[in-house]
XYZ file of C-alpha atoms in Angstrom:
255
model
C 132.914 101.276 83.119
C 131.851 103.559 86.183
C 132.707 102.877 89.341
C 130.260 100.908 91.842
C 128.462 102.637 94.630
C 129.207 100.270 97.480
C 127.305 102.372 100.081
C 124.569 102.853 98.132
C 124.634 99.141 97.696
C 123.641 98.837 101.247
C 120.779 101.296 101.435
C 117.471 99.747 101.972
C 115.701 98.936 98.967
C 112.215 99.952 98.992
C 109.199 99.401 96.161
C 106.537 101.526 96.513
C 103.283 99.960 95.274
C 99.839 102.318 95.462
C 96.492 101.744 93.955
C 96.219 103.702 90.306
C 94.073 106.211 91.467
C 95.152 109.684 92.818
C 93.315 109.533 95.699
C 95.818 106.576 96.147
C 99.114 107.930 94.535
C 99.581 111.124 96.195
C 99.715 109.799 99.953
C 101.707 107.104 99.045
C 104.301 109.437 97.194
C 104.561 111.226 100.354
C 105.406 108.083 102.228
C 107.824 107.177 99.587
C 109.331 111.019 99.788
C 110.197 110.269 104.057
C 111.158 107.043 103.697
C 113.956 108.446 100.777
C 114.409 111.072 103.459
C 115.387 108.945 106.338
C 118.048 107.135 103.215
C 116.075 104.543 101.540
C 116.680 103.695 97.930
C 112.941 103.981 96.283
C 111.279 102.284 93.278
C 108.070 103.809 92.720
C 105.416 101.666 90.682
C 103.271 102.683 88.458
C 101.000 101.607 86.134
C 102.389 102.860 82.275
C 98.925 104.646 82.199
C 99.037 106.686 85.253
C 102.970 107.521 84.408
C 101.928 109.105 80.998
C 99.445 111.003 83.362
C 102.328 111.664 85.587
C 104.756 112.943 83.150
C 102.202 114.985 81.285
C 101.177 116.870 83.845
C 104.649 117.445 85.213
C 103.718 116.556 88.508
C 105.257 114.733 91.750
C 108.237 113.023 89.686
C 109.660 116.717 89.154
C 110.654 116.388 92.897
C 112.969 113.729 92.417
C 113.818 113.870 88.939
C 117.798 113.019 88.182
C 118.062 110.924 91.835
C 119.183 108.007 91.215
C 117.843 106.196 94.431
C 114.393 107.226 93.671
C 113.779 106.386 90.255
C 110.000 105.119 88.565
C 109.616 101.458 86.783
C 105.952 100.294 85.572
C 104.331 97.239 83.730
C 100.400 97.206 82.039
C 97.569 97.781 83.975
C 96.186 94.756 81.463
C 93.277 97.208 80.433
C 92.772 98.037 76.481
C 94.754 101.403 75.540
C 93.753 104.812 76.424
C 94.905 108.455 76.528
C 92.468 109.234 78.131
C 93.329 111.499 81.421
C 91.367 110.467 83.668
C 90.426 107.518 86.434
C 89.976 104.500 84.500
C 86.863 102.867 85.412
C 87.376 100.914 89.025
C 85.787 98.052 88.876
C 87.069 97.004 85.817
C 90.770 98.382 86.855
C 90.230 96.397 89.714
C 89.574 93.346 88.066
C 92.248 93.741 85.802
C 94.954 94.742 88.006
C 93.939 91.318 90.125
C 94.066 89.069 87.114
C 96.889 90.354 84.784
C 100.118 92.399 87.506
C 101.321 89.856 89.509
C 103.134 88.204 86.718
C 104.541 91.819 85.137
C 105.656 92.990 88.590
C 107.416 89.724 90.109
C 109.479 89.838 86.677
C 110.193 93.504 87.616
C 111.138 93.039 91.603
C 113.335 89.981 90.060
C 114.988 92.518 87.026
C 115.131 94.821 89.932
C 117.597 92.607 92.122
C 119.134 90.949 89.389
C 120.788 93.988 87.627
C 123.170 95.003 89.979
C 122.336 99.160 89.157
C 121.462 99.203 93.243
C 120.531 97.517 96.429
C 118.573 94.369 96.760
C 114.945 94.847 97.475
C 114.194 94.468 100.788
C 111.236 95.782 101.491
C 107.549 96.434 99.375
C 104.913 98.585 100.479
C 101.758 97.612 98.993
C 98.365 99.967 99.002
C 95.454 97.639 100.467
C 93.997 97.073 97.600
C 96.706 95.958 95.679
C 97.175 92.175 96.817
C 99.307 91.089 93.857
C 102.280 93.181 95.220
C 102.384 91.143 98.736
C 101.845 87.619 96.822
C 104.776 89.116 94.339
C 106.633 89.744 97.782
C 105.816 86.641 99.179
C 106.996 84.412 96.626
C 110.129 85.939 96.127
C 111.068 86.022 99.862
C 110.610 89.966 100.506
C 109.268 91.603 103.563
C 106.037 93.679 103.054
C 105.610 96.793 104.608
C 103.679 97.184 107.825
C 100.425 99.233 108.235
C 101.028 102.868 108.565
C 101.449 103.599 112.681
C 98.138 105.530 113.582
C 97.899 107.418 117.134
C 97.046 105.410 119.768
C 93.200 106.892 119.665
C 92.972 107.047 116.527
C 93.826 103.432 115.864
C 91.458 102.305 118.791
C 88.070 103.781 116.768
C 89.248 101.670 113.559
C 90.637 98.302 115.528
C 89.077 94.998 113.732
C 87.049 96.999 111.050
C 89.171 97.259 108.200
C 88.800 100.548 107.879
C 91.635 102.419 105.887
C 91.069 106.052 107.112
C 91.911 109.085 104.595
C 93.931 111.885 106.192
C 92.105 114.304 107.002
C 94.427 117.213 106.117
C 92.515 120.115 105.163
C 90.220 120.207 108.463
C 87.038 119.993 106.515
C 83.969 118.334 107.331
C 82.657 115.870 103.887
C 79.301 115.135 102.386
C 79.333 111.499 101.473
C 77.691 109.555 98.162
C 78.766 106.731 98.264
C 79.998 104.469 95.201
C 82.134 101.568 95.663
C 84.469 99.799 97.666
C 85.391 101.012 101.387
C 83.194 104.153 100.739
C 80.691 102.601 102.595
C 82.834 102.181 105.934
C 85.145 105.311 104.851
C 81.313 107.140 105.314
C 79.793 105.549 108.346
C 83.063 106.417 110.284
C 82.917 110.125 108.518
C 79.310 110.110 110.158
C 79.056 108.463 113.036
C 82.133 107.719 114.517
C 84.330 110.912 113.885
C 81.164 113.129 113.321
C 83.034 115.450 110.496
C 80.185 114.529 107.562
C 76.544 114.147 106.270
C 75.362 111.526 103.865
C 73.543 111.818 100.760
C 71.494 109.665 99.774
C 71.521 107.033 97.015
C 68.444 108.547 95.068
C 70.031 112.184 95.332
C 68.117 114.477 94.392
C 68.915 118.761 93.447
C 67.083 120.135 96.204
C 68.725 117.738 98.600
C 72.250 118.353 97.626
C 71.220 122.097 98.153
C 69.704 121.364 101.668
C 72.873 119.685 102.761
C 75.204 122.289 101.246
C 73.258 125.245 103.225
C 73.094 122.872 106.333
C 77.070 122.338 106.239
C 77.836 126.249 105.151
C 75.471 127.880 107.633
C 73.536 125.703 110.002
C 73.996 124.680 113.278
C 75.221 121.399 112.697
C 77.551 122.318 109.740
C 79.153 124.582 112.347
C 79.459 121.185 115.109
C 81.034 118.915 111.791
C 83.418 121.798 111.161
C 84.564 121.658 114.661
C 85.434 117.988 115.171
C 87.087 118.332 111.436
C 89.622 120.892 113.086
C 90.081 118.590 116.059
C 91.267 115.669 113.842
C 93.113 117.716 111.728
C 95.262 119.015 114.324
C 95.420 115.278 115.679
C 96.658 114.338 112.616
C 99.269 117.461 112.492
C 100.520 116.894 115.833
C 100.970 113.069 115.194
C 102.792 113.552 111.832
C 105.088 116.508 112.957
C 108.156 115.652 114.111
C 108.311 114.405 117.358
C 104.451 113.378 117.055
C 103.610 109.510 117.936
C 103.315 108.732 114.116
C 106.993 110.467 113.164
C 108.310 108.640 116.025
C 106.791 105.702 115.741
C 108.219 105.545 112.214
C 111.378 106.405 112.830
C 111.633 103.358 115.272
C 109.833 101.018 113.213
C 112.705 101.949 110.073
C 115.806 102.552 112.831
C-alpha cells in the first residue's frame, strides 16, 4: 500500500459546483484554477453530460490533467440520454437538476469524505442557480462559499437586486434579446445602469437587427456604449490583477 499524504490531508477541500451551461462552467473553472493556486484541494462537478462534452472537446480538464488535488467527479443531470453537443434545453435542465441532484451529489460529498484518498470537504461553492449544492452542504454540516468580492462601486450599482453580473472581459458593448431567467435584469443593467448595450426587441425583426448592428458599428451612440465597455473592462482588470480590491479581497477572505 502507498504511503499517506498527511499534508495534503490538511489542504482545504473545496467542491466546485457551476450551472451546466458554458456560460456557467468556464468562470467558475477559473475560480476553481486560483483557488488550487493559492493550495486548495479541488473537486470539480459536473454533470456526466457536460463531462463527455468536456473530454471530447479536450478542453479546460487538459490544464489539470494527472493532479491529483484537482480531480473531476459527476452524477446525472436526471434528463433522458443524449449525445448531443450542445446546451440542453434550460428550462427543462432546470427543472431537472432541482428535482433529481441533491440526492446524487450529497452521496458524492459523503463518498468524497468517507474514502480517505484526501482532505475532508470543507468548503462548496455553488453557482446561483444551483440550490441543491447549498441544501447538500447544509445538511451535511459544510460551509458554502461566499459571493464572489465585487469592487466597492461595482457592488454598490447591484446591492439588493439580485443581479449576478457577467464579467465583462472583452470590453465590448452587447445587444440584448432576451430569453429566460436573469436575462431580463442581466439586460436592464447592460442598458441602463452600465450603459454598454441596446435591446432588441421581443418581436425582432431583420431590418431591426440590421439597424442596431449599424447603430453599434458606426453611429454615434455605438461609439458612447463602446466607451463605457472599455471603462468597465479595465475596472474589472484592475480589480482582478494582483493587488486589485477583488485579488486582495480574496486572498483575505481564503488567508
Amino acid at each position: 500500500m502507498g504511503s499517506i499524504d498527511v499534508a495534503g490531508l490538511n489542504k482545504l477541500h473545496a467542491v466546485c459546483v457551476p450551472y451546466p451551461a458554458q456560460g456557467h462552467v468556464k468562470p467558475m473553472m477559473l475560480l476553481a484554477n486560483l483557488l488550487h493556486s493559492r493550495g486548495f484541494h479541488i473537486i470539480f462537478f459536473n454533470t456526466e453530460f457536460n463531462h463527455r462534452r468536456l473530454v471530447r472537446s479536450k478542453g479546460s480538464d487538459l490544464a489539470v490533467e494527472g493532479l491529483v488535488d484537482f480531480r473531476f467527479e459527476t452524477i446525472p443531470d436526471g434528463l433522458p440520454p443524449s449525445d448531443k453537443d450542445a446546451t440542453q434545453d434550460v428550462p427543462a435542465l432546470c427543472d431537472s437538476t432541482r428535482k433529481t441532484c441533491l440526492g446524487p451529489f450529497k452521496e458524492l460529498l459523503v463518498k468524497l469524505n468517507s474514502s480517505g484518498e484526501g482532505p475532508q470537504v470543507n468548503c462548496v461553492v455553488t453557482d446561483g442557480v444551483m440550490g441543491f449544492g447549498r441544501d447538500a452542504a447544509k445538511e451535511l454540516g459544510i460551509p458554502e462559499g461566499d459571493s464572489v468580492l465585487l469592487p466597492d462601486d461595482f457592488i454598490e450599482e447591484i446591492k439588493d437586486r439580485g443581479c449576478i453580473a457577467s464579467c465583462i472581459a472583452e470590453g465590448v458593448p452587447v445587444i440584448c434579446w432576451l430569453f429566460f431567467a436573469e436575462q431580463q435584469t442581466n439586460c436592464h443593467f447592460a442598458c441602463t445602469n452600465w450603459e454598454i448595450g441596446m435591446e432588441v426587441n421581443n418581436d425582432v425583426k431583420r431590418d431591426e437587427i440590421e439597424e442596431l448592428v449599424k447603430e453599434m458599428l458606426e453611429g454615434e451612440k455605438g461609439i458612447k456604449l463602446r466607451e463605457k465597455a472599455k471603462q468597465w473592462k479595465n475596472k474589472a482588470v484592475e480589480a482582478t490583477s494582483i493587488g486589485g480590491s477583488s485579488y486582495n479581497n480574496f486572498v483575505k477572505k481564503y488567508y
